[in-house]
Coordinates of C-alpha atoms and ligand atoms in Angstrom, one line a residue:
M25 CA 0.0 0.1 0.0
V26 CA 1.3 3.5 -1.0
E27 CA 1.6 5.7 2.1
K28 CA 0.0 9.3 2.2
L29 CA 2.8 11.8 1.5
A30 CA 3.3 14.5 4.0
L31 CA 2.6 16.8 1.2
N32 CA -1.0 15.7 0.9
G33 CA -1.4 15.7 4.7
G34 CA 0.0 12.3 5.7
P35 CA 2.5 11.8 8.7
K36 CA 6.0 13.4 8.1
T37 CA 8.7 10.8 8.0
K38 CA 11.6 12.6 9.6
T39 CA 10.9 14.9 12.3
T40 CA 14.3 15.1 13.8
A41 CA 15.6 18.8 13.0
P42 CA 18.0 18.8 9.7
F43 CA 21.3 20.1 10.2
P44 CA 22.5 22.9 8.1
M45 CA 25.4 22.0 5.7
Y46 CA 28.4 23.8 7.6
P47 CA 30.5 20.7 8.2
G48 CA 33.5 22.2 9.9
G49 CA 31.6 25.5 10.8
L50 CA 29.3 23.6 13.3
E51 CA 32.2 22.2 15.0
I52 CA 33.9 25.5 15.7
G53 CA 34.8 25.6 19.5
A54 CA 37.7 25.3 22.0
E55 CA 40.2 24.3 19.7
E56 CA 39.8 27.3 17.2
R57 CA 39.3 29.5 20.2
K58 CA 42.7 28.5 21.5
E59 CA 44.5 29.2 18.3
V60 CA 42.9 32.6 17.6
L61 CA 43.7 33.7 21.1
E62 CA 47.3 32.7 20.6
V63 CA 47.4 35.0 17.8
L64 CA 45.8 37.8 19.8
D65 CA 48.0 37.4 22.7
N66 CA 51.1 37.5 20.6
Q67 CA 49.7 40.4 18.7
Y68 CA 51.1 38.5 15.6
L69 CA 48.4 39.1 12.9
F70 CA 50.6 39.2 9.8
R71 CA 52.3 36.1 8.6
Y72 CA 55.7 37.4 7.8
Y73 CA 56.3 39.7 11.0
G74 CA 55.0 41.2 14.4
P75 CA 56.4 42.7 17.4
K76 CA 57.2 39.1 18.9
G77 CA 59.4 36.6 17.1
V78 CA 56.7 33.7 17.3
A79 CA 55.9 31.2 14.6
S80 CA 53.5 31.9 11.8
K81 CA 50.1 30.0 12.0
V82 CA 49.8 30.3 8.3
A83 CA 53.1 28.9 7.7
Q84 CA 52.3 25.9 10.0
L85 CA 48.9 25.4 8.3
E86 CA 50.9 25.3 5.0
K87 CA 53.1 22.6 6.3
D88 CA 50.3 20.5 7.7
F89 CA 48.1 20.9 4.6
A90 CA 50.8 19.7 2.1
K91 CA 51.8 16.7 4.4
M92 CA 48.2 15.8 4.7
M93 CA 47.6 16.1 0.9
G94 CA 50.9 14.3 0.3
S95 CA 52.3 17.2 -1.8
P96 CA 55.6 18.9 -1.3
Y97 CA 54.4 22.6 -1.4
A98 CA 51.3 24.4 -0.4
L99 CA 50.6 28.1 -0.4
A100 CA 47.9 29.9 1.8
V101 CA 45.7 32.3 0.0
T102 CA 42.5 34.5 0.9
N103 CA 40.0 32.3 -1.1
C104 CA 39.8 29.6 -3.8
T105 CA 38.9 32.3 -6.4
G106 CA 42.2 33.8 -5.8
A107 CA 43.9 30.4 -5.6
L108 CA 42.4 29.5 -9.2
I109 CA 43.6 32.9 -10.6
T110 CA 46.9 32.8 -9.0
S111 CA 47.5 29.3 -10.2
L112 CA 46.3 30.0 -13.7
I113 CA 48.7 32.8 -14.0
A114 CA 51.6 30.8 -12.4
C115 CA 51.0 28.1 -15.2
G116 CA 51.4 30.8 -17.8
V117 CA 47.8 31.2 -18.7
G118 CA 47.1 35.0 -20.3
P119 CA 46.2 36.9 -23.4
G120 CA 45.4 34.8 -26.3
H121 CA 44.6 31.4 -24.5
E122 CA 41.7 29.4 -24.1
V123 CA 41.0 27.5 -20.9
L124 CA 38.6 24.5 -20.7
V125 CA 36.1 24.4 -17.7
P126 CA 33.0 22.2 -17.0
G127 CA 29.5 23.6 -17.4
Y128 CA 28.5 22.5 -14.0
T129 CA 30.8 24.2 -11.3
F130 CA 30.5 27.2 -9.3
F131 CA 30.7 30.4 -11.3
A132 CA 34.2 31.3 -9.8
S133 CA 35.9 28.4 -11.6
C134 CA 35.1 30.2 -14.9
A135 CA 35.4 33.9 -13.8
A136 CA 38.9 33.2 -12.7
I137 CA 39.9 32.4 -16.2
V138 CA 38.7 35.8 -17.5
A139 CA 40.3 37.5 -14.6
A140 CA 43.5 35.5 -15.7
K141 CA 42.9 37.5 -19.2
A142 CA 42.1 34.1 -20.9
I143 CA 38.9 33.1 -22.6
P144 CA 36.9 30.1 -21.1
V145 CA 35.7 27.3 -23.2
I146 CA 32.8 25.4 -21.4
V147 CA 32.8 21.6 -21.7
E148 CA 29.9 19.1 -21.1
V149 CA 29.7 17.0 -17.8
D150 CA 28.7 13.5 -18.1
E151 CA 26.5 11.4 -15.8
T152 CA 29.0 11.8 -13.0
L153 CA 28.4 15.6 -13.3
T154 CA 32.3 16.2 -13.8
M155 CA 34.0 17.1 -17.0
D156 CA 33.2 14.8 -19.8
P157 CA 36.6 13.6 -21.2
K158 CA 35.0 12.9 -24.6
D159 CA 33.9 16.5 -25.0
I160 CA 37.5 18.0 -23.8
E161 CA 38.9 16.6 -26.8
K162 CA 36.4 18.0 -29.1
K163 CA 37.1 21.5 -27.6
I164 CA 40.9 21.5 -27.9
N165 CA 42.4 23.7 -30.3
S166 CA 45.8 25.3 -30.9
S167 CA 44.9 28.3 -28.7
T168 CA 44.1 26.0 -25.6
K169 CA 46.6 26.2 -22.9
A170 CA 45.0 24.7 -19.8
I171 CA 42.1 22.6 -18.2
V172 CA 40.3 23.6 -15.1
V173 CA 39.0 20.4 -13.7
V174 CA 36.4 20.4 -10.9
H175 CA 35.6 17.5 -8.6
M176 CA 32.3 18.6 -8.3
R177 CA 30.0 18.0 -5.3
G178 CA 32.7 15.7 -3.5
V179 CA 33.5 13.3 -6.3
P180 CA 36.6 12.8 -8.5
C181 CA 36.8 13.5 -12.1
D182 CA 38.2 10.8 -14.5
M183 CA 41.8 11.8 -14.0
D184 CA 43.3 9.0 -15.8
S185 CA 41.6 10.2 -19.0
I186 CA 42.0 13.9 -18.4
M187 CA 45.8 13.7 -17.6
A188 CA 46.3 11.5 -20.6
I189 CA 44.6 14.3 -22.8
A190 CA 46.3 17.0 -21.2
K191 CA 49.8 15.3 -21.8
K192 CA 48.9 14.6 -25.5
H193 CA 48.0 18.1 -26.1
N194 CA 50.7 19.7 -23.7
L195 CA 48.1 21.5 -21.5
M196 CA 48.4 22.6 -17.9
V197 CA 46.0 21.1 -15.4
I198 CA 44.5 23.0 -12.5
E199 CA 42.3 21.0 -10.0
D200 CA 39.5 23.0 -8.4
V201 CA 39.1 21.0 -5.3
A202 CA 36.8 23.5 -3.5
Q203 CA 34.0 21.0 -3.1
A204 CA 36.1 17.9 -2.4
L205 CA 38.9 18.4 0.0
G206 CA 40.2 15.0 1.1
G207 CA 38.7 13.2 -1.7
T208 CA 40.8 10.7 -3.7
Y209 CA 41.0 9.1 -7.1
K210 CA 42.5 5.6 -7.1
G211 CA 43.9 6.1 -3.7
K212 CA 45.6 9.4 -4.5
M213 CA 44.5 12.7 -3.0
L214 CA 42.7 15.0 -5.3
G215 CA 44.6 18.1 -6.2
T216 CA 47.8 16.2 -6.6
F217 CA 47.3 15.1 -10.2
G218 CA 47.3 18.3 -12.0
D219 CA 50.1 21.3 -11.9
C220 CA 48.0 23.0 -9.2
G221 CA 45.4 22.0 -6.9
C222 CA 43.0 24.8 -5.3
Y223 CA 41.0 24.7 -2.1
S224 CA 38.2 26.7 -0.4
F225 CA 37.7 27.2 3.4
Q226 CA 34.6 29.5 2.7
Y227 CA 31.9 28.8 5.3
H228 CA 29.8 26.1 3.3
K229 CA 33.1 23.9 2.8
T230 CA 34.2 21.0 4.7
I231 CA 36.6 22.9 6.7
T232 CA 36.2 26.7 7.1
A233 CA 37.3 29.9 8.5
G234 CA 34.5 31.8 6.9
E235 CA 36.9 32.6 4.0
G236 CA 40.3 31.1 2.9
G237 CA 42.2 29.2 0.2
M238 CA 45.0 27.0 -0.6
I239 CA 47.2 25.9 -3.6
I240 CA 49.2 22.9 -3.7
T241 CA 51.9 22.1 -6.3
K242 CA 54.9 19.6 -6.7
D243 CA 56.7 22.2 -8.9
L244 CA 59.1 24.6 -7.0
R245 CA 59.0 27.1 -9.9
L246 CA 55.3 27.2 -9.8
L247 CA 55.3 27.8 -6.3
D248 CA 57.6 30.7 -6.7
R249 CA 55.4 32.3 -9.4
C250 CA 52.3 31.5 -7.2
K251 CA 54.1 33.2 -4.2
G252 CA 54.9 36.1 -6.7
Y253 CA 51.4 36.8 -7.9
H254 CA 49.8 36.4 -4.4
D255 CA 51.9 38.9 -2.7
T256 CA 53.0 41.5 -4.9
A257 CA 54.6 43.3 -1.9
A258 CA 57.0 40.6 -2.2
C259 CA 57.2 40.0 1.7
W260 CA 57.8 36.6 0.9
R261 CA 61.4 37.2 -0.6
P262 CA 64.2 37.4 1.8
D263 CA 65.5 40.2 -0.2
R264 CA 62.6 41.9 -2.1
F265 CA 65.1 43.7 -4.3
A266 CA 67.2 40.7 -5.3
E267 CA 67.5 39.7 -8.9
Q268 CA 65.2 37.1 -10.3
R269 CA 66.9 33.8 -10.3
Y270 CA 65.3 32.7 -13.7
E271 CA 63.2 34.3 -16.5
G272 CA 59.6 34.2 -15.4
E273 CA 60.1 34.3 -11.6
L274 CA 59.3 38.1 -11.0
F275 CA 56.4 40.1 -12.2
A276 CA 53.7 42.5 -10.7
G277 CA 51.0 40.6 -8.7
V278 CA 48.2 41.1 -6.3
N279 CA 47.5 40.5 -2.6
Y280 CA 45.8 37.3 -1.8
R281 CA 48.0 36.8 1.4
M282 CA 46.3 34.8 4.2
S283 CA 45.8 36.4 7.6
E284 CA 47.1 34.8 10.8
L285 CA 43.6 35.0 12.3
T286 CA 42.3 32.8 9.3
G287 CA 45.4 30.5 9.5
A288 CA 44.8 29.9 13.2
V289 CA 41.0 28.9 12.7
L290 CA 42.2 26.6 9.9
L291 CA 45.0 25.0 12.0
A292 CA 42.3 23.6 14.3
Q293 CA 39.8 22.9 11.5
L294 CA 42.3 20.8 9.6
R295 CA 42.9 18.6 12.6
K296 CA 39.0 17.8 12.4
L297 CA 38.9 16.9 8.6
D298 CA 39.5 13.2 9.1
S299 CA 36.7 12.8 11.6
L300 CA 34.4 15.1 9.3
L301 CA 35.0 13.0 6.3
L302 CA 34.6 9.6 8.0
R303 CA 31.2 10.8 9.4
M304 CA 30.0 12.2 6.1
R305 CA 31.2 9.1 4.2
S306 CA 29.3 6.7 6.6
N307 CA 26.2 8.7 6.6
Q308 CA 26.2 8.9 2.8
R309 CA 26.9 5.1 2.5
R310 CA 24.3 4.3 5.2
I311 CA 21.6 6.2 3.2
I312 CA 22.7 5.0 -0.4
D313 CA 22.7 1.4 0.6
Q314 CA 19.1 1.7 1.5
I315 CA 18.2 3.5 -1.7
K316 CA 20.3 2.1 -4.4
D317 CA 17.8 -0.4 -5.4
V318 CA 14.6 1.7 -5.3
K319 CA 12.8 1.4 -8.6
G320 CA 13.0 4.7 -11.0
L321 CA 16.1 6.2 -9.0
K322 CA 19.4 6.1 -10.1
V323 CA 22.3 7.3 -7.7
R324 CA 25.0 9.4 -9.6
P325 CA 27.7 7.2 -10.7
S326 CA 31.4 7.9 -9.9
Y327 CA 34.9 7.4 -11.4
D328 CA 36.0 6.0 -7.7
E329 CA 33.3 5.7 -5.1
A330 CA 35.8 5.2 -2.7
G331 CA 37.3 8.7 -3.3
D332 CA 34.0 10.4 -2.7
T333 CA 34.0 12.8 0.1
G334 CA 30.3 12.2 1.1
I335 CA 29.2 15.8 1.2
C336 CA 26.0 15.0 -0.6
I337 CA 23.7 12.4 -2.4
M338 CA 22.6 13.2 -5.9
F339 CA 20.3 10.7 -7.7
Y340 CA 18.6 10.7 -11.0
L341 CA 14.8 10.5 -11.7
P342 CA 13.7 9.1 -15.2
K343 CA 12.1 12.4 -16.4
A344 CA 12.8 16.0 -15.7
D345 CA 9.2 16.9 -15.1
Q346 CA 9.1 14.6 -12.0
V347 CA 11.9 16.6 -10.3
Q348 CA 9.9 19.4 -8.7
Q349 CA 7.2 17.4 -7.2
F350 CA 9.6 14.9 -5.8
A351 CA 11.8 17.4 -4.2
E352 CA 8.7 19.2 -2.7
A353 CA 7.3 15.9 -1.5
L354 CA 10.7 14.9 0.0
S355 CA 11.4 18.3 1.7
A356 CA 7.8 18.1 3.1
E357 CA 8.8 14.6 4.7
G358 CA 11.4 16.4 6.5
V359 CA 14.5 15.8 4.2
P360 CA 15.6 19.1 2.6
C361 CA 16.4 18.7 -1.2
G362 CA 16.1 20.4 -4.3
G363 CA 16.3 20.0 -8.1
V364 CA 19.2 21.5 -9.8
F365 CA 18.2 22.9 -13.1
N366 CA 14.9 24.5 -13.9
S367 CA 14.1 23.9 -10.1
G368 CA 12.6 27.5 -10.2
L369 CA 15.8 29.2 -8.8
P370 CA 18.6 30.0 -10.9
D371 CA 21.6 28.1 -9.8
W372 CA 25.1 29.9 -10.1
H373 CA 26.7 26.4 -10.5
I374 CA 25.1 25.9 -14.0
Y375 CA 26.8 27.5 -16.9
A376 CA 23.2 28.5 -18.4
H377 CA 22.9 31.0 -15.7
W378 CA 26.4 32.5 -16.3
K379 CA 24.8 35.6 -18.0
H380 CA 28.0 37.5 -17.8
I381 CA 30.0 34.9 -19.6
I382 CA 27.4 34.0 -22.2
E383 CA 26.9 37.8 -23.1
K384 CA 30.5 38.5 -22.6
K385 CA 30.1 41.2 -20.1
T386 CA 33.5 43.1 -19.3
P387 CA 34.1 45.9 -17.0
T388 CA 35.5 48.1 -19.7
P389 CA 33.9 48.3 -23.4
E390 CA 36.7 47.0 -25.5
G391 CA 35.7 43.4 -24.4
C392 CA 39.0 41.8 -23.6
P393 CA 39.7 38.8 -23.2
W394 CA 37.3 37.8 -26.0
T395 CA 38.5 40.5 -28.3
C396 CA 42.2 40.1 -27.5
P397 CA 44.3 40.6 -30.7
Y398 CA 46.6 37.7 -29.4
H399 CA 43.7 35.3 -29.9
K400 CA 44.2 33.4 -32.9
G401 CA 41.5 31.1 -34.4
P402 CA 37.8 31.2 -34.5
E403 CA 35.9 33.6 -32.1
V404 CA 34.6 31.7 -28.9
N405 CA 30.9 32.1 -28.5
Y406 CA 28.4 30.9 -26.0
S407 CA 24.7 30.1 -25.7
V408 CA 22.3 28.9 -23.1
D409 CA 21.8 25.6 -24.9
M410 CA 25.4 24.8 -26.0
N411 CA 26.0 21.9 -23.6
P412 CA 22.7 19.9 -24.0
H413 CA 24.1 16.8 -22.0
T414 CA 25.0 18.9 -19.2
L415 CA 21.5 20.4 -19.0
E416 CA 19.7 17.2 -19.4
Y417 CA 21.5 15.5 -16.5
L418 CA 21.0 18.5 -14.3
S419 CA 17.3 18.8 -15.2
R420 CA 16.8 15.2 -13.9
V421 CA 18.8 15.2 -10.8
I422 CA 17.8 15.5 -7.1
H423 CA 20.6 17.1 -4.5
L424 CA 20.7 16.6 -0.8
D425 CA 23.2 17.5 1.6
V426 CA 24.8 14.9 4.1
P427 CA 26.0 16.8 7.2
P428 CA 28.5 15.0 9.2
Q429 CA 26.3 15.8 12.3
M430 CA 23.5 13.4 11.1
S431 CA 22.9 10.4 13.5
N432 CA 22.2 7.0 12.2
E433 CA 18.5 7.6 12.9
D434 CA 18.6 10.8 10.8
C435 CA 20.2 8.6 8.1
D436 CA 17.7 5.9 8.3
L437 CA 14.6 8.3 8.1
T438 CA 16.2 10.1 5.4
A439 CA 16.3 6.7 3.4
K440 CA 12.8 5.9 4.6
A441 CA 11.3 9.2 3.2
I442 CA 13.1 8.7 -0.1
K443 CA 11.6 5.3 -0.4
K444 CA 8.2 6.6 0.6
V445 CA 8.2 9.4 -2.1
A446 CA 9.6 7.0 -4.8
A447 CA 6.9 4.6 -4.1
A448 CA 4.2 7.3 -4.4
L449 CA 5.5 9.2 -7.3
L450 CA 7.5 7.1 -9.6
Ligands
LIG1 C1 33.8 24.4 -7.3 C2 34.2 25.8 -6.5 N1 35.2 26.6 -7.1 C3 35.6 27.7 -6.5 C4 34.8 28.2 -5.5 C5 35.2 29.6 -5.0 O1 35.7 29.6 -3.8 P1 35.9 31.0 -2.8 O2 34.7 31.4 -2.3 O3 36.8 30.4 -1.7 O4 36.5 31.8 -3.6 C6 33.9 27.7 -4.9 C7 32.9 28.2 -3.8 O5 31.9 27.6 -3.6 C8 33.5 26.3 -5.5 O6 32.4 25.7 -5.1

């Protein structure tokens, strides 16, 4: 017998309160306070100097982060947008270049390319909702310089195929790991495959200081160039007036330096990362195990299930026109969730809503980078329906967050609610 949905006046399945998706944010407490108070007590708020010769929290964070990722170098920055721009510039991206980016990612991954003076080329995602390697090959030409790959919503991209394509065409690879900190592909940490890996510590991310970012790289010259761009005051150089050691080491940059206060919060948060990942992964697995065989529902596939960070569950419905009603019914059962494309709200993670890119809006009228005279080859143009597969997948998918704070009971009730709604509507 089909149970009456809460949406239609039936009993609500999950009456326990949902947690907001601020995984690390909800765990801020005594450890973060202790680290921050040390910074204040020492009056040491700037990473490179202060009245007392104490150790920098930001420098310690870089060391701990690099070790945890298995990367030789890490550079802390103000946010992931800054990390992406810095990495692109360090990788030699600039006027005349095209850079590939997936059509499903936060707008910042694409905007960073424009900020680096290059032209974004938007690539389809496949059913995993990460960049489709088949479409990458189609969109490469002699102007292509780099690929920004995004491990979207916690899952790894097909890094074997992407790195093989990059090698074949001599392209730089920047991994946007903002949404997948701690994720792996075939046992190796995300962010360590490409030339640079970029992370976010914005409040919605797995660990947070409200804002913050990180770059990792295994290449010392790329690190130098990242340092140079992120700190144009050259505080990072023992002698700021020293000659450059090699062509391309020194150039004018900006200021994306991380504050010691941010570094202090993140030092404490980083120590909580393993626990957060363990809990999100186990909650996600517990729910998926109970819904994976539900008729009409297909859990998003992955290039490496073991590498998923577990931040969310996404599943497909057979038809796009079922999504809104399903999401409303499931939310009414006490499980907040949503459709992604055409859910009524424009989602800034979908290229079709990137009006400034599609219409090539620029802060000054001459239209760079799209009109850059260094850009050879056909003009790059965009339209809302240019990546139909991406929109088709996104129009059929339901997204729900999996906070680490959920109890086993919360997970079981979530699965029960999904099964109830599926039985009634699919
Ligand atoms: C995939 C992705 N890239 C980049 C960013 C930008 O990060 P930040 O806010 O730290 O600049 C985000 C933030 O939401 C993101 O989700």
